[in-house]
Each structure stands twice: as C-alpha cells, then as structure tokens.
mmCIF file of N, CA, C and O in Angstrom:
data_model
loop_
_atom_site.group_PDB
_atom_site.id
_atom_site.type_symbol
_atom_site.label_atom_id
_atom_site.label_comp_id
_atom_site.label_asym_id
_atom_site.label_seq_id
_atom_site.Cartn_x
_atom_site.Cartn_y
_atom_site.Cartn_z
ATOM 1 N N MET A 1 30.138 65.006 25.014
ATOM 2 C CA MET A 1 30.615 65.410 25.801
ATOM 3 C C MET A 1 32.493 66.145 26.269
ATOM 4 O O MET A 1 32.424 65.396 25.967
ATOM 5 N N THR A 2 31.616 67.805 25.351
ATOM 6 C CA THR A 2 34.071 68.218 25.795
ATOM 7 C C THR A 2 33.652 68.540 26.829
ATOM 8 O O THR A 2 33.640 69.171 28.120
ATOM 9 N N SER A 3 35.318 69.273 27.266
ATOM 10 C CA SER A 3 36.188 69.403 28.702
ATOM 11 C C SER A 3 35.282 70.721 29.427
ATOM 12 O O SER A 3 35.978 70.364 30.075
ATOM 13 N N ASP A 4 35.027 71.561 28.329
ATOM 14 C CA ASP A 4 34.359 72.596 29.270
ATOM 15 C C ASP A 4 32.901 72.729 29.006
ATOM 16 O O ASP A 4 32.360 73.462 29.818
ATOM 17 N N SER A 5 32.237 71.439 28.388
ATOM 18 C CA SER A 5 30.523 71.819 28.839
ATOM 19 C C SER A 5 30.254 71.373 30.209
ATOM 20 O O SER A 5 31.072 70.483 30.561
ATOM 21 N N LYS A 6 29.116 71.589 30.758
ATOM 22 C CA LYS A 6 28.677 70.905 32.410
ATOM 23 C C LYS A 6 28.122 69.957 32.204
ATOM 24 O O LYS A 6 27.551 69.327 30.965
ATOM 25 N N PRO A 7 28.757 68.696 33.233
ATOM 26 C CA PRO A 7 27.986 67.770 33.447
ATOM 27 C C PRO A 7 25.860 67.747 33.108
ATOM 28 O O PRO A 7 25.526 68.724 33.716
ATOM 29 N N ARG A 8 25.486 67.152 32.177
ATOM 30 C CA ARG A 8 23.622 67.000 32.026
ATOM 31 C C ARG A 8 23.016 66.657 33.247
ATOM 32 O O ARG A 8 22.958 65.659 33.352
ATOM 33 N N TYR A 9 23.454 67.180 34.449
ATOM 34 C CA TYR A 9 22.536 66.848 35.447
ATOM 35 C C TYR A 9 20.928 66.090 35.199
ATOM 36 O O TYR A 9 20.076 67.204 34.362
ATOM 37 N N THR A 10 20.298 65.616 35.909
ATOM 38 C CA THR A 10 19.107 64.404 35.422
ATOM 39 C C THR A 10 18.181 65.443 36.588
ATOM 40 O O THR A 10 18.538 65.742 37.981
ATOM 41 N N LYS A 11 16.333 65.659 36.951
ATOM 42 C CA LYS A 11 15.789 65.663 37.672
ATOM 43 C C LYS A 11 16.249 65.225 38.378
ATOM 44 O O LYS A 11 15.931 65.171 39.538
ATOM 45 N N ASP A 12 16.514 63.334 38.446
ATOM 46 C CA ASP A 12 16.898 62.969 39.622
ATOM 47 C C ASP A 12 18.321 62.712 40.459
ATOM 48 O O ASP A 12 17.900 62.414 41.996
ATOM 49 N N VAL A 13 18.959 63.301 40.024
ATOM 50 C CA VAL A 13 20.304 63.885 40.708
ATOM 51 C C VAL A 13 20.108 65.269 40.951
ATOM 52 O O VAL A 13 20.411 65.429 42.365
ATOM 53 N N PHE A 14 19.555 66.408 40.571
ATOM 54 C CA PHE A 14 19.310 68.204 41.037
ATOM 55 C C PHE A 14 17.946 67.487 42.177
ATOM 56 O O PHE A 14 18.294 68.476 44.413
ATOM 57 N N ASP A 15 17.127 66.808 42.916
ATOM 58 C CA ASP A 15 16.479 66.439 43.921
ATOM 59 C C ASP A 15 17.301 65.244 44.946
ATOM 60 O O ASP A 15 16.901 66.265 45.954
ATOM 61 N N GLN A 16 18.138 64.596 44.480
ATOM 62 C CA GLN A 16 19.224 64.954 46.167
ATOM 63 C C GLN A 16 19.986 65.489 46.521
ATOM 64 O O GLN A 16 20.489 66.200 47.324
ATOM 65 N N ILE A 17 19.981 67.291 45.624
ATOM 66 C CA ILE A 17 20.992 68.076 45.666
ATOM 67 C C ILE A 17 20.872 69.843 46.368
ATOM 68 O O ILE A 17 20.061 69.862 47.529
ATOM 69 N N VAL A 18 19.529 69.802 45.340
ATOM 70 C CA VAL A 18 18.486 71.556 46.820
ATOM 71 C C VAL A 18 16.745 70.489 46.164
ATOM 72 O O VAL A 18 16.850 70.044 45.115
ATOM 73 N N TYR A 19 16.538 71.460 46.562
ATOM 74 C CA TYR A 19 14.743 71.323 46.353
ATOM 75 C C TYR A 19 14.278 72.807 45.739
ATOM 76 O O TYR A 19 15.039 74.151 46.007
ATOM 77 N N TYR A 20 13.004 72.669 45.729
ATOM 78 C CA TYR A 20 11.946 74.139 45.109
ATOM 79 C C TYR A 20 11.594 74.246 46.537
ATOM 80 O O TYR A 20 10.205 74.113 46.224
ATOM 81 N N ASP A 21 11.537 75.198 46.214
ATOM 82 C CA ASP A 21 11.294 76.442 47.692
ATOM 83 C C ASP A 21 10.729 77.554 47.405
ATOM 84 O O ASP A 21 11.276 78.843 47.451
ATOM 85 N N PRO A 22 9.047 78.243 47.167
ATOM 86 C CA PRO A 22 9.258 79.486 46.391
ATOM 87 C C PRO A 22 9.081 80.871 47.135
ATOM 88 O O PRO A 22 8.810 81.403 47.003
ATOM 89 N N SER A 23 9.389 80.323 48.935
ATOM 90 C CA SER A 23 9.142 81.002 49.949
ATOM 91 C C SER A 23 10.772 81.689 49.891
ATOM 92 O O SER A 23 11.082 82.699 50.881
ATOM 93 N N SER A 24 11.874 81.287 49.378
ATOM 94 C CA SER A 24 13.323 81.381 49.551
ATOM 95 C C SER A 24 14.276 82.795 48.434
ATOM 96 O O SER A 24 12.760 82.480 47.620
ATOM 97 N N GLU A 25 14.885 83.060 48.637
ATOM 98 C CA GLU A 25 15.001 84.004 48.120
ATOM 99 C C GLU A 25 15.336 83.995 46.637
ATOM 100 O O GLU A 25 15.099 85.139 45.484
ATOM 101 N N THR A 26 15.911 82.814 46.216
ATOM 102 C CA THR A 26 15.964 82.036 45.266
ATOM 103 C C THR A 26 14.918 80.902 44.649
ATOM 104 O O THR A 26 15.248 80.449 43.219
ATOM 105 N N CYS A 27 14.334 80.534 45.490
ATOM 106 C CA CYS A 27 13.767 79.521 45.250
ATOM 107 C C CYS A 27 14.376 78.101 45.429
ATOM 108 O O CYS A 27 13.795 77.260 45.221
ATOM 109 N N LEU A 28 15.308 77.959 45.600
ATOM 110 C CA LEU A 28 16.363 76.933 46.560
ATOM 111 C C LEU A 28 16.578 76.405 47.024
ATOM 112 O O LEU A 28 17.327 77.705 47.416
ATOM 113 N N ARG A 29 16.431 75.391 47.908
ATOM 114 C CA ARG A 29 16.805 74.732 49.517
ATOM 115 C C ARG A 29 18.175 73.901 49.069
ATOM 116 O O ARG A 29 17.556 73.518 48.341
ATOM 117 N N TRP A 30 19.303 73.987 49.646
ATOM 118 C CA TRP A 30 20.228 72.313 49.749
ATOM 119 C C TRP A 30 19.099 70.913 51.012
ATOM 120 O O TRP A 30 18.578 71.745 51.748
ATOM 121 N N CYS A 31 19.594 69.921 50.006
ATOM 122 C CA CYS A 31 18.516 69.085 50.582
ATOM 123 C C CYS A 31 19.338 69.023 52.122
ATOM 124 O O CYS A 31 18.489 68.064 53.185
ATOM 125 N N SER A 32 20.627 68.970 52.032
ATOM 126 C CA SER A 32 21.701 68.170 53.107
ATOM 127 C C SER A 32 23.271 68.965 53.543
ATOM 128 O O SER A 32 22.568 70.443 52.756
ATOM 129 N N THR A 33 23.946 68.897 54.538
ATOM 130 C CA THR A 33 24.988 70.161 55.235
ATOM 131 C C THR A 33 25.819 68.787 53.903
ATOM 132 O O THR A 33 25.954 67.682 54.588
ATOM 133 N N VAL A 34 26.160 70.060 53.632
ATOM 134 C CA VAL A 34 27.664 68.902 52.992
ATOM 135 C C VAL A 34 29.425 69.916 53.594
ATOM 136 O O VAL A 34 29.356 70.988 53.725
ATOM 137 N N ARG A 35 30.049 68.812 53.922
ATOM 138 C CA ARG A 35 31.529 69.579 54.189
ATOM 139 C C ARG A 35 32.737 69.541 53.058
ATOM 140 O O ARG A 35 31.702 68.113 52.766
ATOM 141 N N ASN A 36 32.750 70.307 53.004
ATOM 142 C CA ASN A 36 34.754 70.082 52.001
ATOM 143 C C ASN A 36 35.055 68.762 52.475
ATOM 144 O O ASN A 36 35.899 68.715 53.961
ATOM 145 N N PRO A 37 35.532 67.889 52.349
ATOM 146 C CA PRO A 37 36.311 67.199 52.301
ATOM 147 C C PRO A 37 37.406 67.353 52.601
ATOM 148 O O PRO A 37 37.959 66.349 53.671
ATOM 149 N N ILE A 38 38.215 68.238 52.151
ATOM 150 C CA ILE A 38 39.821 68.815 52.430
ATOM 151 C C ILE A 38 39.904 68.457 54.233
ATOM 152 O O ILE A 38 40.716 68.855 55.010
ATOM 153 N N SER A 39 39.031 70.180 53.949
ATOM 154 C CA SER A 39 38.892 71.057 55.130
ATOM 155 C C SER A 39 38.067 71.003 56.308
ATOM 156 O O SER A 39 38.391 71.119 57.664
ATOM 157 N N ASN A 40 37.370 70.164 55.724
ATOM 158 C CA ASN A 40 35.712 69.465 56.359
ATOM 159 C C ASN A 40 34.977 70.458 57.008
ATOM 160 O O ASN A 40 34.192 70.896 58.315
ATOM 161 N N ASN A 41 35.452 72.060 56.677
ATOM 162 C CA ASN A 41 34.134 73.376 56.870
ATOM 163 C C ASN A 41 33.088 72.587 56.208
ATOM 164 O O ASN A 41 33.077 71.860 55.320
ATOM 165 N N VAL A 42 32.058 72.803 56.191
ATOM 166 C CA VAL A 42 30.613 73.462 56.195
ATOM 167 C C VAL A 42 30.573 74.101 55.157
ATOM 168 O O VAL A 42 30.822 75.345 55.210
ATOM 169 N N THR A 43 30.381 73.406 53.977
ATOM 170 C CA THR A 43 30.266 74.527 52.703
ATOM 171 C C THR A 43 28.903 75.164 52.437
ATOM 172 O O THR A 43 28.343 76.311 51.812
ATOM 173 N N HIS A 44 28.241 74.224 52.489
ATOM 174 C CA HIS A 44 26.472 74.629 52.937
ATOM 175 C C HIS A 44 25.458 74.158 54.311
ATOM 176 O O HIS A 44 26.183 73.227 54.747
ATOM 177 N N LEU A 45 24.114 74.759 54.862
ATOM 178 C CA LEU A 45 23.851 74.111 55.574
ATOM 179 C C LEU A 45 22.132 73.294 54.893
ATOM 180 O O LEU A 45 22.042 74.310 54.254
ATOM 181 N N ALA A 46 22.265 72.345 55.458
ATOM 182 C CA ALA A 46 20.259 72.359 55.181
ATOM 183 C C ALA A 46 19.668 73.093 54.740
ATOM 184 O O ALA A 46 19.684 73.473 55.802
ATOM 185 N N ASP A 47 18.442 73.310 54.217
ATOM 186 C CA ASP A 47 17.557 73.738 54.266
ATOM 187 C C ASP A 47 18.762 75.313 54.397
ATOM 188 O O ASP A 47 17.010 75.928 54.031
ATOM 189 N N ALA A 48 19.320 75.437 53.830
ATOM 190 C CA ALA A 48 19.938 77.367 53.698
ATOM 191 C C ALA A 48 18.675 77.507 52.266
ATOM 192 O O ALA A 48 18.984 76.488 51.429
ATOM 193 N N VAL A 49 19.543 78.399 51.750
ATOM 194 C CA VAL A 49 19.099 79.133 50.540
ATOM 195 C C VAL A 49 19.870 78.842 49.628
ATOM 196 O O VAL A 49 21.518 79.122 50.208
ATOM 197 N N ALA A 50 19.572 78.288 48.623
ATOM 198 C CA ALA A 50 21.182 77.981 48.083
ATOM 199 C C ALA A 50 20.998 78.130 46.645
ATOM 200 O O ALA A 50 19.862 79.258 45.629
ATOM 201 N N GLY A 51 22.349 79.166 45.766
ATOM 202 C CA GLY A 51 22.370 80.074 45.455
ATOM 203 C C GLY A 51 22.157 81.567 45.465
ATOM 204 O O GLY A 51 22.490 82.476 46.210
ATOM 205 N N CYS A 52 22.414 82.410 44.103
ATOM 206 C CA CYS A 52 22.384 83.818 44.744
ATOM 207 C C CYS A 52 22.089 84.375 43.306
ATOM 208 O O CYS A 52 22.046 84.243 42.600
ATOM 209 N N LEU A 53 22.165 86.223 42.679
ATOM 210 C CA LEU A 53 21.886 87.227 42.098
ATOM 211 C C LEU A 53 23.229 86.652 42.048
ATOM 212 O O LEU A 53 24.120 87.140 42.453
ATOM 213 N N HIS A 54 23.755 86.491 40.315
ATOM 214 C CA HIS A 54 25.110 86.447 39.273
ATOM 215 C C HIS A 54 24.871 87.940 38.714
ATOM 216 O O HIS A 54 23.909 89.068 38.704
ATOM 217 N N THR A 55 25.885 88.724 39.169
ATOM 218 C CA THR A 55 26.339 90.923 38.641
ATOM 219 C C THR A 55 27.190 89.914 38.146
ATOM 220 O O THR A 55 27.917 89.687 37.930
ATOM 221 N N TRP A 56 26.875 91.225 36.660
ATOM 222 C CA TRP A 56 28.017 91.515 36.016
ATOM 223 C C TRP A 56 27.928 93.253 34.997
ATOM 224 O O TRP A 56 27.275 93.721 35.275
ATOM 225 N N LYS A 57 29.130 93.513 35.694
ATOM 226 C CA LYS A 57 29.546 94.360 35.446
ATOM 227 C C LYS A 57 28.806 95.488 36.293
ATOM 228 O O LYS A 57 27.779 97.056 36.029
ATOM 229 N N GLY A 58 28.220 95.605 38.113
ATOM 230 C CA GLY A 58 27.610 96.004 38.460
ATOM 231 C C GLY A 58 27.007 96.149 38.033
ATOM 232 O O GLY A 58 26.181 95.969 40.084
ATOM 233 N N ARG A 59 25.533 94.715 37.141
ATOM 234 C CA ARG A 59 24.266 94.620 37.985
ATOM 235 C C ARG A 59 23.802 93.390 37.662
ATOM 236 O O ARG A 59 24.587 93.045 36.987
ATOM 237 N N PRO A 60 22.268 93.268 38.379
ATOM 238 C CA PRO A 60 22.195 92.443 38.374
ATOM 239 C C PRO A 60 21.935 91.072 37.468
ATOM 240 O O PRO A 60 21.188 92.395 35.830
ATOM 241 N N ARG A 61 22.401 90.525 37.295
ATOM 242 C CA ARG A 61 21.823 89.629 35.601
ATOM 243 C C ARG A 61 20.735 88.888 36.277
ATOM 244 O O ARG A 61 19.936 88.894 35.930
ATOM 245 N N TYR A 62 21.464 87.660 36.585
ATOM 246 C CA TYR A 62 20.689 85.351 36.563
ATOM 247 C C TYR A 62 20.933 85.196 38.172
ATOM 248 O O TYR A 62 21.998 85.463 38.475
ATOM 249 N N SER A 63 20.446 84.227 38.752
ATOM 250 C CA SER A 63 20.244 83.550 39.550
ATOM 251 C C SER A 63 21.312 82.668 39.814
ATOM 252 O O SER A 63 20.988 82.394 38.484
ATOM 253 N N VAL A 64 21.019 82.475 40.181
ATOM 254 C CA VAL A 64 22.271 81.285 39.588
ATOM 255 C C VAL A 64 22.945 79.949 40.807
ATOM 256 O O VAL A 64 22.851 80.723 42.254
ATOM 257 N N VAL A 65 23.093 78.856 40.507
ATOM 258 C CA VAL A 65 23.618 78.225 42.374
ATOM 259 C C VAL A 65 24.870 77.484 41.705
ATOM 260 O O VAL A 65 25.293 77.561 40.058
ATOM 261 N N HIS A 66 25.938 77.623 42.413
ATOM 262 C CA HIS A 66 26.727 76.326 41.795
ATOM 263 C C HIS A 66 26.934 74.357 42.300
ATOM 264 O O HIS A 66 26.739 74.661 44.592
ATOM 265 N N ILE A 67 27.482 74.153 41.772
ATOM 266 C CA ILE A 67 27.150 72.682 41.793
ATOM 267 C C ILE A 67 27.772 72.023 41.951
ATOM 268 O O ILE A 67 28.175 71.676 40.550
ATOM 269 N N ASN A 68 28.568 71.306 42.948
ATOM 270 C CA ASN A 68 29.464 70.473 41.721
ATOM 271 C C ASN A 68 30.592 71.415 41.376
ATOM 272 O O ASN A 68 31.365 70.362 40.298
ATOM 273 N N SER A 69 30.880 72.875 42.680
ATOM 274 C CA SER A 69 31.871 73.177 40.945
ATOM 275 C C SER A 69 31.305 74.002 39.374
ATOM 276 O O SER A 69 32.602 74.673 38.404
ATOM 277 N N LYS A 70 29.782 73.737 39.513
ATOM 278 C CA LYS A 70 29.827 74.334 37.971
ATOM 279 C C LYS A 70 29.331 74.878 38.967
ATOM 280 O O LYS A 70 27.924 75.038 39.351
ATOM 281 N N LEU A 71 28.378 76.125 37.932
ATOM 282 C CA LEU A 71 27.350 77.600 37.841
ATOM 283 C C LEU A 71 25.858 77.023 37.214
ATOM 284 O O LEU A 71 26.194 76.147 35.841
ATOM 285 N N TYR A 72 25.687 76.995 37.413
ATOM 286 C CA TYR A 72 23.815 76.668 37.103
ATOM 287 C C TYR A 72 22.864 77.537 36.765
ATOM 288 O O TYR A 72 22.886 78.274 38.140
ATOM 289 N N TYR A 73 21.897 77.841 36.359
ATOM 290 C CA TYR A 73 21.016 78.542 35.860
ATOM 291 C C TYR A 73 19.886 78.456 36.534
ATOM 292 O O TYR A 73 19.747 77.026 36.131
ATOM 293 N N ILE A 74 18.708 78.659 37.945
ATOM 294 C CA ILE A 74 18.416 78.859 38.899
ATOM 295 C C ILE A 74 16.976 78.480 37.675
ATOM 296 O O ILE A 74 16.641 77.405 38.027
ATOM 297 N N GLY A 75 16.816 79.195 37.332
ATOM 298 C CA GLY A 75 15.765 79.285 36.726
ATOM 299 C C GLY A 75 16.333 78.042 35.470
ATOM 300 O O GLY A 75 14.816 77.099 35.403
ATOM 301 N N ARG A 76 16.332 77.155 34.282
ATOM 302 C CA ARG A 76 16.855 75.148 34.510
ATOM 303 C C ARG A 76 16.663 74.694 35.448
ATOM 304 O O ARG A 76 15.633 73.785 34.938
ATOM 305 N N VAL A 77 17.806 74.818 36.698
ATOM 306 C CA VAL A 77 17.026 73.383 37.964
ATOM 307 C C VAL A 77 15.885 73.654 38.374
ATOM 308 O O VAL A 77 15.446 72.621 38.449
ATOM 309 N N ILE A 78 15.391 74.939 38.436
ATOM 310 C CA ILE A 78 14.139 74.824 39.109
ATOM 311 C C ILE A 78 12.577 73.552 37.309
ATOM 312 O O ILE A 78 12.044 72.867 37.744
ATOM 313 N N TYR A 79 12.952 74.266 36.563
ATOM 314 C CA TYR A 79 12.486 73.756 35.699
ATOM 315 C C TYR A 79 12.147 72.305 35.350
ATOM 316 O O TYR A 79 11.447 71.534 35.817
ATOM 317 N N CYS A 80 13.755 71.976 36.512
ATOM 318 C CA CYS A 80 14.245 70.405 35.700
ATOM 319 C C CYS A 80 14.217 70.047 37.028
ATOM 320 O O CYS A 80 13.324 68.576 36.917
ATOM 321 N N LEU A 81 13.245 69.678 38.167
ATOM 322 C CA LEU A 81 12.924 70.059 39.441
ATOM 323 C C LEU A 81 11.232 69.747 39.550
ATOM 324 O O LEU A 81 11.003 68.672 40.140
ATOM 325 N N VAL A 82 10.782 70.641 39.037
ATOM 326 C CA VAL A 82 9.234 70.986 38.964
ATOM 327 C C VAL A 82 9.294 70.367 37.364
ATOM 328 O O VAL A 82 7.453 69.151 37.639
ATOM 329 N N ILE A 83 9.130 69.829 35.610
ATOM 330 C CA ILE A 83 8.598 70.115 34.926
ATOM 331 C C ILE A 83 9.605 68.373 34.616
ATOM 332 O O ILE A 83 8.814 67.430 34.420
ATOM 333 N N GLY A 84 10.564 68.405 34.505
ATOM 334 C CA GLY A 84 11.936 67.373 34.067
ATOM 335 C C GLY A 84 12.677 68.261 33.991
ATOM 336 O O GLY A 84 13.119 69.347 33.287
ATOM 337 N N ASP A 85 13.534 66.869 32.902
ATOM 338 C CA ASP A 85 14.636 66.901 32.253
ATOM 339 C C ASP A 85 14.364 68.452 31.036
ATOM 340 O O ASP A 85 14.086 68.824 30.810
ATOM 341 N N VAL A 86 15.576 69.332 31.234
ATOM 342 C CA VAL A 86 15.564 70.467 29.852
ATOM 343 C C VAL A 86 17.155 69.973 28.768
ATOM 344 O O VAL A 86 17.739 70.065 28.950
ATOM 345 N N PRO A 87 16.289 69.825 27.584
ATOM 346 C CA PRO A 87 16.869 69.426 26.939
ATOM 347 C C PRO A 87 18.221 70.369 26.471
ATOM 348 O O PRO A 87 17.213 72.336 26.928
ATOM 349 N N ASP A 88 18.425 69.756 26.759
ATOM 350 C CA ASP A 88 20.255 70.620 25.946
ATOM 351 C C ASP A 88 19.998 72.792 25.140
ATOM 352 O O ASP A 88 20.765 73.421 25.850
ATOM 353 N N ASN A 89 19.008 72.247 23.500
ATOM 354 C CA ASN A 89 18.962 73.661 23.531
ATOM 355 C C ASN A 89 17.433 74.711 23.265
ATOM 356 O O ASN A 89 17.017 75.529 22.460
ATOM 357 N N MET A 90 16.999 73.959 23.994
ATOM 358 C CA MET A 90 15.776 74.817 25.048
ATOM 359 C C MET A 90 16.776 76.031 25.575
ATOM 360 O O MET A 90 16.796 76.468 25.987
ATOM 361 N N VAL A 91 15.388 77.185 25.422
ATOM 362 C CA VAL A 91 16.038 78.168 25.621
ATOM 363 C C VAL A 91 14.005 78.797 27.146
ATOM 364 O O VAL A 91 13.192 78.319 26.548
ATOM 365 N N ILE A 92 14.432 78.913 28.482
ATOM 366 C CA ILE A 92 13.261 79.050 29.222
ATOM 367 C C ILE A 92 13.145 80.383 29.233
ATOM 368 O O ILE A 92 13.929 81.346 29.362
ATOM 369 N N ASP A 93 11.806 79.994 28.682
ATOM 370 C CA ASP A 93 10.810 81.722 28.682
ATOM 371 C C ASP A 93 10.594 82.865 30.259
ATOM 372 O O ASP A 93 10.389 81.309 30.681
ATOM 373 N N HIS A 94 10.805 83.978 30.503
ATOM 374 C CA HIS A 94 10.835 84.134 32.166
ATOM 375 C C HIS A 94 9.636 85.101 32.155
ATOM 376 O O HIS A 94 9.741 85.925 33.360
ATOM 377 N N ILE A 95 8.841 84.981 31.155
ATOM 378 C CA ILE A 95 7.459 85.728 31.296
ATOM 379 C C ILE A 95 6.278 85.006 32.345
ATOM 380 O O ILE A 95 6.078 84.636 32.578
#
C-alpha cells in the first residue's frame, strides 16, 4: 500500500462503523456515538445520518462519507455492507 492510498476496509470493519438504512438521506447511519479523543467533542451520534452529498464547482457529484479522516464513496461502502468486499479495480454501476 502506498502512503496516499486508502486503507482497505472490509465488510467486517464497515459493519462496526456504519449500517445500511435505505430510509436515511445517504442510506447510511453511524453505529455508535464517537467523541474526539483530544477535545472530547462529539463527532457524530449513534443512528445519525452518515455522509453527505459532495459538490464540485457548485454541482452535486457523489455521496461520500468520512471514516477515520478518509473519504469514501457511499456506493462502495453500501456495496461492501450488502454484498461483500469490493475488489480494488471494480467499477460500481449506478443503474
């Protein structure tokens, strides 16, 4: 793994962080409340919507979620949660 590559999370890891909920805006919710270890501020609440719509040049692009300071496309996270691990070279079709 290179220094700029994302950690390869598996279904087991994502299952501990977020869960699939088709009724939420992004289809993901946080599993538990997390606090910043330095400030003790809450970073997100359990069962709150996880992720947001990422924009580029003022236009909506993709839904993303930040997990451990890394950005992930929500479609890939949901695929991982529902189907299983996503191969690195796989393109997820949104049809």
